[in-house]
Amino acid sequence: GAPMTHDALTIRPGSHLSLAGAPARVEETLELTVDDFTWHSHRLSGHPDADWLTVEDDEGTLSLTLWKDRPGLPERGEPGDRNVVCDGTKLRRNEDGTGTYRSLPSGRSGRYAYADYRLGGTLVAFERFDDGAWEPSTGRHIPAFGVQVTGGSS
């Protein structure tokens, strides 16, 4: 029969997923906290065009975004600037902030910073962990029904 599906909020390292119809496995989960809001970013393997899945639960509204690592962005500007140019398009800063991260299963933790940009449905995020370089990625929202948990930790 059909695989059991679980809430996206149960995803953890070792979870096997179907994301918009393509399989993926969660290698690592980052618990990210900025001010008093916490969300999760899951590092994927095996998916053809996504490296991360973020799951945000904002007062009961689930927001799911697939992200692709994009080294080389932005073409113009610096993360944190009001505007940056990515893939030839000028994007405006949507939000930025600093907080903390905790990595599972390793338990590693430290400082987190981000700057998000958007134009219509185009999302670009820059993230920095501790004193590392900015890590750019492009994102697209997917509907909650596009995420299924097909297996747990093995």
PDB file of C-alpha atoms in Angstrom:
ATOM      1  CA  GLY A   1       0.000   0.000   0.000  1.00  0.00           C
ATOM      2  CA  ALA A   2       0.916   3.662   0.135  1.00  0.00           C
ATOM      3  CA  PRO A   3       3.703   4.577   2.550  1.00  0.00           C
ATOM      4  CA  MET A   4       2.702   6.094   5.856  1.00  0.00           C
ATOM      5  CA  THR A   5       2.985   9.849   5.719  1.00  0.00           C
ATOM      6  CA  HIS A   6       3.942  11.899   8.710  1.00  0.00           C
ATOM      7  CA  ASP A   7       3.801  15.560   9.454  1.00  0.00           C
ATOM      8  CA  ALA A   8       6.721  17.578   8.067  1.00  0.00           C
ATOM      9  CA  LEU A   9       7.390  18.592  11.684  1.00  0.00           C
ATOM     10  CA  THR A  10       8.571  15.021  12.424  1.00  0.00           C
ATOM     11  CA  ILE A  11      11.418  15.135   9.853  1.00  0.00           C
ATOM     12  CA  ARG A  12      14.834  14.444  11.387  1.00  0.00           C
ATOM     13  CA  PRO A  13      18.253  13.125  10.367  1.00  0.00           C
ATOM     14  CA  GLY A  14      17.780   9.738   8.703  1.00  0.00           C
ATOM     15  CA  SER A  15      14.266  10.513   7.434  1.00  0.00           C
ATOM     16  CA  HIS A  16      13.484   9.399   3.893  1.00  0.00           C
ATOM     17  CA  LEU A  17      11.302  11.885   2.037  1.00  0.00           C
ATOM     18  CA  SER A  18       9.385  12.393  -1.152  1.00  0.00           C
ATOM     19  CA  LEU A  19       9.704  16.068  -2.110  1.00  0.00           C
ATOM     20  CA  ALA A  20       7.536  17.220  -4.991  1.00  0.00           C
ATOM     21  CA  GLY A  21       7.721  13.621  -6.232  1.00  0.00           C
ATOM     22  CA  ALA A  22      11.501  13.149  -5.968  1.00  0.00           C
ATOM     23  CA  PRO A  23      13.191  11.072  -3.255  1.00  0.00           C
ATOM     24  CA  ALA A  24      15.598  12.546  -0.726  1.00  0.00           C
ATOM     25  CA  ARG A  25      17.258  11.592   2.550  1.00  0.00           C
ATOM     26  CA  VAL A  26      17.923  13.956   5.453  1.00  0.00           C
ATOM     27  CA  GLU A  27      21.627  13.971   6.380  1.00  0.00           C
ATOM     28  CA  GLU A  28      21.602  16.735   8.999  1.00  0.00           C
ATOM     29  CA  THR A  29      19.043  18.981  10.669  1.00  0.00           C
ATOM     30  CA  LEU A  30      19.791  22.538  11.740  1.00  0.00           C
ATOM     31  CA  GLU A  31      17.617  24.034  14.460  1.00  0.00           C
ATOM     32  CA  LEU A  32      17.737  27.787  13.824  1.00  0.00           C
ATOM     33  CA  THR A  33      16.562  30.352  16.383  1.00  0.00           C
ATOM     34  CA  VAL A  34      16.260  34.096  15.796  1.00  0.00           C
ATOM     35  CA  ASP A  35      14.671  36.148  18.575  1.00  0.00           C
ATOM     36  CA  ASP A  36      12.056  33.720  19.930  1.00  0.00           C
ATOM     37  CA  PHE A  37      11.253  32.003  16.610  1.00  0.00           C
ATOM     38  CA  THR A  38      12.730  28.554  15.865  1.00  0.00           C
ATOM     39  CA  TRP A  39      12.607  26.706  12.544  1.00  0.00           C
ATOM     40  CA  HIS A  40      14.379  23.736  10.968  1.00  0.00           C
ATOM     41  CA  SER A  41      16.579  23.403   7.918  1.00  0.00           C
ATOM     42  CA  HIS A  42      17.187  19.847   6.707  1.00  0.00           C
ATOM     43  CA  ARG A  43      20.264  19.054   4.584  1.00  0.00           C
ATOM     44  CA  LEU A  44      19.282  16.633   1.820  1.00  0.00           C
ATOM     45  CA  SER A  45      21.036  14.015  -0.249  1.00  0.00           C
ATOM     46  CA  GLY A  46      19.764  12.320  -3.390  1.00  0.00           C
ATOM     47  CA  HIS A  47      17.372  15.047  -4.577  1.00  0.00           C
ATOM     48  CA  PRO A  48      17.947  16.215  -8.171  1.00  0.00           C
ATOM     49  CA  ASP A  49      17.495  19.942  -7.550  1.00  0.00           C
ATOM     50  CA  ALA A  50      17.339  20.671  -3.827  1.00  0.00           C
ATOM     51  CA  ASP A  51      20.056  20.694  -1.166  1.00  0.00           C
ATOM     52  CA  TRP A  52      17.958  21.881   1.784  1.00  0.00           C
ATOM     53  CA  LEU A  53      14.343  21.809   2.961  1.00  0.00           C
ATOM     54  CA  THR A  54      13.258  24.426   5.474  1.00  0.00           C
ATOM     55  CA  VAL A  55      10.185  23.831   7.621  1.00  0.00           C
ATOM     56  CA  GLU A  56       8.660  26.785   9.453  1.00  0.00           C
ATOM     57  CA  ASP A  57       5.632  26.535  11.700  1.00  0.00           C
ATOM     58  CA  ASP A  58       4.372  30.083  12.151  1.00  0.00           C
ATOM     59  CA  GLU A  59       1.474  29.874  14.627  1.00  0.00           C
ATOM     60  CA  GLY A  60       0.080  26.781  12.962  1.00  0.00           C
ATOM     61  CA  THR A  61       0.775  27.831   9.347  1.00  0.00           C
ATOM     62  CA  LEU A  62       3.325  25.489   7.765  1.00  0.00           C
ATOM     63  CA  SER A  63       5.789  27.058   5.317  1.00  0.00           C
ATOM     64  CA  LEU A  64       8.001  24.677   3.315  1.00  0.00           C
ATOM     65  CA  THR A  65      10.821  25.814   1.034  1.00  0.00           C
ATOM     66  CA  LEU A  66      13.291  23.852  -1.102  1.00  0.00           C
ATOM     67  CA  TRP A  67      16.732  25.461  -1.459  1.00  0.00           C
ATOM     68  CA  LYS A  68      19.552  24.890  -3.949  1.00  0.00           C
ATOM     69  CA  ASP A  69      23.131  25.844  -3.022  1.00  0.00           C
ATOM     70  CA  ARG A  70      24.292  28.600  -5.381  1.00  0.00           C
ATOM     71  CA  PRO A  71      27.949  29.483  -4.867  1.00  0.00           C
ATOM     72  CA  GLY A  72      28.852  32.634  -6.789  1.00  0.00           C
ATOM     73  CA  LEU A  73      25.808  34.702  -5.855  1.00  0.00           C
ATOM     74  CA  PRO A  74      25.324  37.620  -5.683  1.00  0.00           C
ATOM     75  CA  GLU A  75      26.722  38.991  -8.934  1.00  0.00           C
ATOM     76  CA  ARG A  76      26.550  42.516  -7.501  1.00  0.00           C
ATOM     77  CA  GLY A  77      26.226  43.768  -3.954  1.00  0.00           C
ATOM     78  CA  GLU A  78      27.008  42.096  -0.654  1.00  0.00           C
ATOM     79  CA  PRO A  79      24.759  40.008   1.589  1.00  0.00           C
ATOM     80  CA  GLY A  80      23.056  42.470   3.929  1.00  0.00           C
ATOM     81  CA  ASP A  81      22.894  45.275   1.332  1.00  0.00           C
ATOM     82  CA  ARG A  82      19.437  46.676   0.570  1.00  0.00           C
ATOM     83  CA  ASN A  83      19.636  45.318  -3.000  1.00  0.00           C
ATOM     84  CA  VAL A  84      21.694  42.571  -4.626  1.00  0.00           C
ATOM     85  CA  VAL A  85      21.799  41.243  -8.200  1.00  0.00           C
ATOM     86  CA  CYS A  86      21.331  37.479  -8.634  1.00  0.00           C
ATOM     87  CA  ASP A  87      21.000  35.751 -12.019  1.00  0.00           C
ATOM     88  CA  GLY A  88      20.710  39.184 -13.630  1.00  0.00           C
ATOM     89  CA  THR A  89      17.748  40.215 -11.446  1.00  0.00           C
ATOM     90  CA  LYS A  90      17.827  42.975  -8.840  1.00  0.00           C
ATOM     91  CA  LEU A  91      16.350  41.695  -5.570  1.00  0.00           C
ATOM     92  CA  ARG A  92      15.330  43.703  -2.518  1.00  0.00           C
ATOM     93  CA  ARG A  93      16.213  42.662   1.015  1.00  0.00           C
ATOM     94  CA  ASN A  94      13.174  41.104   2.678  1.00  0.00           C
ATOM     95  CA  GLU A  95      14.577  40.433   6.144  1.00  0.00           C
ATOM     96  CA  ASP A  96      17.811  39.752   7.946  1.00  0.00           C
ATOM     97  CA  GLY A  97      18.867  38.847  11.432  1.00  0.00           C
ATOM     98  CA  THR A  98      21.186  36.974  13.743  1.00  0.00           C
ATOM     99  CA  GLY A  99      20.609  34.136  16.146  1.00  0.00           C
ATOM    100  CA  THR A 100      21.893  30.677  16.960  1.00  0.00           C
ATOM    101  CA  TYR A 101      22.087  27.257  15.336  1.00  0.00           C
ATOM    102  CA  ARG A 102      22.245  23.720  16.671  1.00  0.00           C
ATOM    103  CA  SER A 103      23.148  20.831  14.371  1.00  0.00           C
ATOM    104  CA  LEU A 104      21.697  17.341  14.750  1.00  0.00           C
ATOM    105  CA  PRO A 105      22.951  14.651  15.070  1.00  0.00           C
ATOM    106  CA  SER A 106      26.357  16.217  15.936  1.00  0.00           C
ATOM    107  CA  GLY A 107      25.090  18.623  18.607  1.00  0.00           C
ATOM    108  CA  ARG A 108      27.415  21.338  17.258  1.00  0.00           C
ATOM    109  CA  SER A 109      26.094  24.838  17.942  1.00  0.00           C
ATOM    110  CA  GLY A 110      27.043  28.457  17.450  1.00  0.00           C
ATOM    111  CA  ARG A 111      26.117  31.785  15.895  1.00  0.00           C
ATOM    112  CA  TYR A 112      23.862  32.145  12.841  1.00  0.00           C
ATOM    113  CA  ALA A 113      23.211  35.119  10.554  1.00  0.00           C
ATOM    114  CA  TYR A 114      20.984  35.433   7.507  1.00  0.00           C
ATOM    115  CA  ALA A 115      19.838  37.889   4.855  1.00  0.00           C
ATOM    116  CA  ASP A 116      16.839  37.011   2.661  1.00  0.00           C
ATOM    117  CA  TYR A 117      15.985  38.649  -0.655  1.00  0.00           C
ATOM    118  CA  ARG A 118      12.982  38.261  -2.913  1.00  0.00           C
ATOM    119  CA  LEU A 119      11.299  39.478  -6.046  1.00  0.00           C
ATOM    120  CA  GLY A 120       7.899  37.923  -6.625  1.00  0.00           C
ATOM    121  CA  GLY A 121       8.394  34.164  -6.307  1.00  0.00           C
ATOM    122  CA  THR A 122      12.192  34.366  -6.539  1.00  0.00           C
ATOM    123  CA  LEU A 123      13.834  33.742  -3.169  1.00  0.00           C
ATOM    124  CA  VAL A 124      17.551  34.097  -2.440  1.00  0.00           C
ATOM    125  CA  ALA A 125      19.021  33.512   1.014  1.00  0.00           C
ATOM    126  CA  PHE A 126      22.500  34.122   2.382  1.00  0.00           C
ATOM    127  CA  GLU A 127      23.422  32.325   5.599  1.00  0.00           C
ATOM    128  CA  ARG A 128      26.540  32.415   7.730  1.00  0.00           C
ATOM    129  CA  PHE A 129      27.556  30.060  10.524  1.00  0.00           C
ATOM    130  CA  ASP A 130      29.979  31.334  13.166  1.00  0.00           C
ATOM    131  CA  ASP A 131      32.752  33.178  11.292  1.00  0.00           C
ATOM    132  CA  GLY A 132      32.349  31.280   8.017  1.00  0.00           C
ATOM    133  CA  ALA A 133      31.698  32.736   4.581  1.00  0.00           C
ATOM    134  CA  TRP A 134      28.181  33.639   3.445  1.00  0.00           C
ATOM    135  CA  GLU A 135      26.450  30.592   1.886  1.00  0.00           C
ATOM    136  CA  PRO A 136      24.035  31.570  -0.920  1.00  0.00           C
ATOM    137  CA  SER A 137      21.022  29.554  -2.049  1.00  0.00           C
ATOM    138  CA  THR A 138      17.911  30.023  -4.174  1.00  0.00           C
ATOM    139  CA  GLY A 139      14.555  28.841  -2.902  1.00  0.00           C
ATOM    140  CA  ARG A 140      11.047  27.964  -3.984  1.00  0.00           C
ATOM    141  CA  HIS A 141       8.030  27.388  -1.789  1.00  0.00           C
ATOM    142  CA  ILE A 142       6.305  24.038  -2.100  1.00  0.00           C
ATOM    143  CA  PRO A 143       2.854  23.089  -0.797  1.00  0.00           C
ATOM    144  CA  ALA A 144       2.606  20.998   2.363  1.00  0.00           C
ATOM    145  CA  PHE A 145       1.166  18.073   0.387  1.00  0.00           C
ATOM    146  CA  GLY A 146       4.389  18.078  -1.689  1.00  0.00           C
ATOM    147  CA  VAL A 147       6.330  16.720   1.300  1.00  0.00           C
ATOM    148  CA  GLN A 148       5.897  13.141   2.454  1.00  0.00           C
ATOM    149  CA  VAL A 149       7.931  11.150   4.969  1.00  0.00           C
ATOM    150  CA  THR A 150       8.365   7.684   3.456  1.00  0.00           C
ATOM    151  CA  GLY A 151      10.626   6.177   6.129  1.00  0.00           C
ATOM    152  CA  GLY A 152      12.247   6.928   9.458  1.00  0.00           C
ATOM    153  CA  SER A 153      15.803   6.661  10.689  1.00  0.00           C
ATOM    154  CA  SER A 154      17.347   3.400   9.634  1.00  0.00           C
TER     155      SER A 154
END
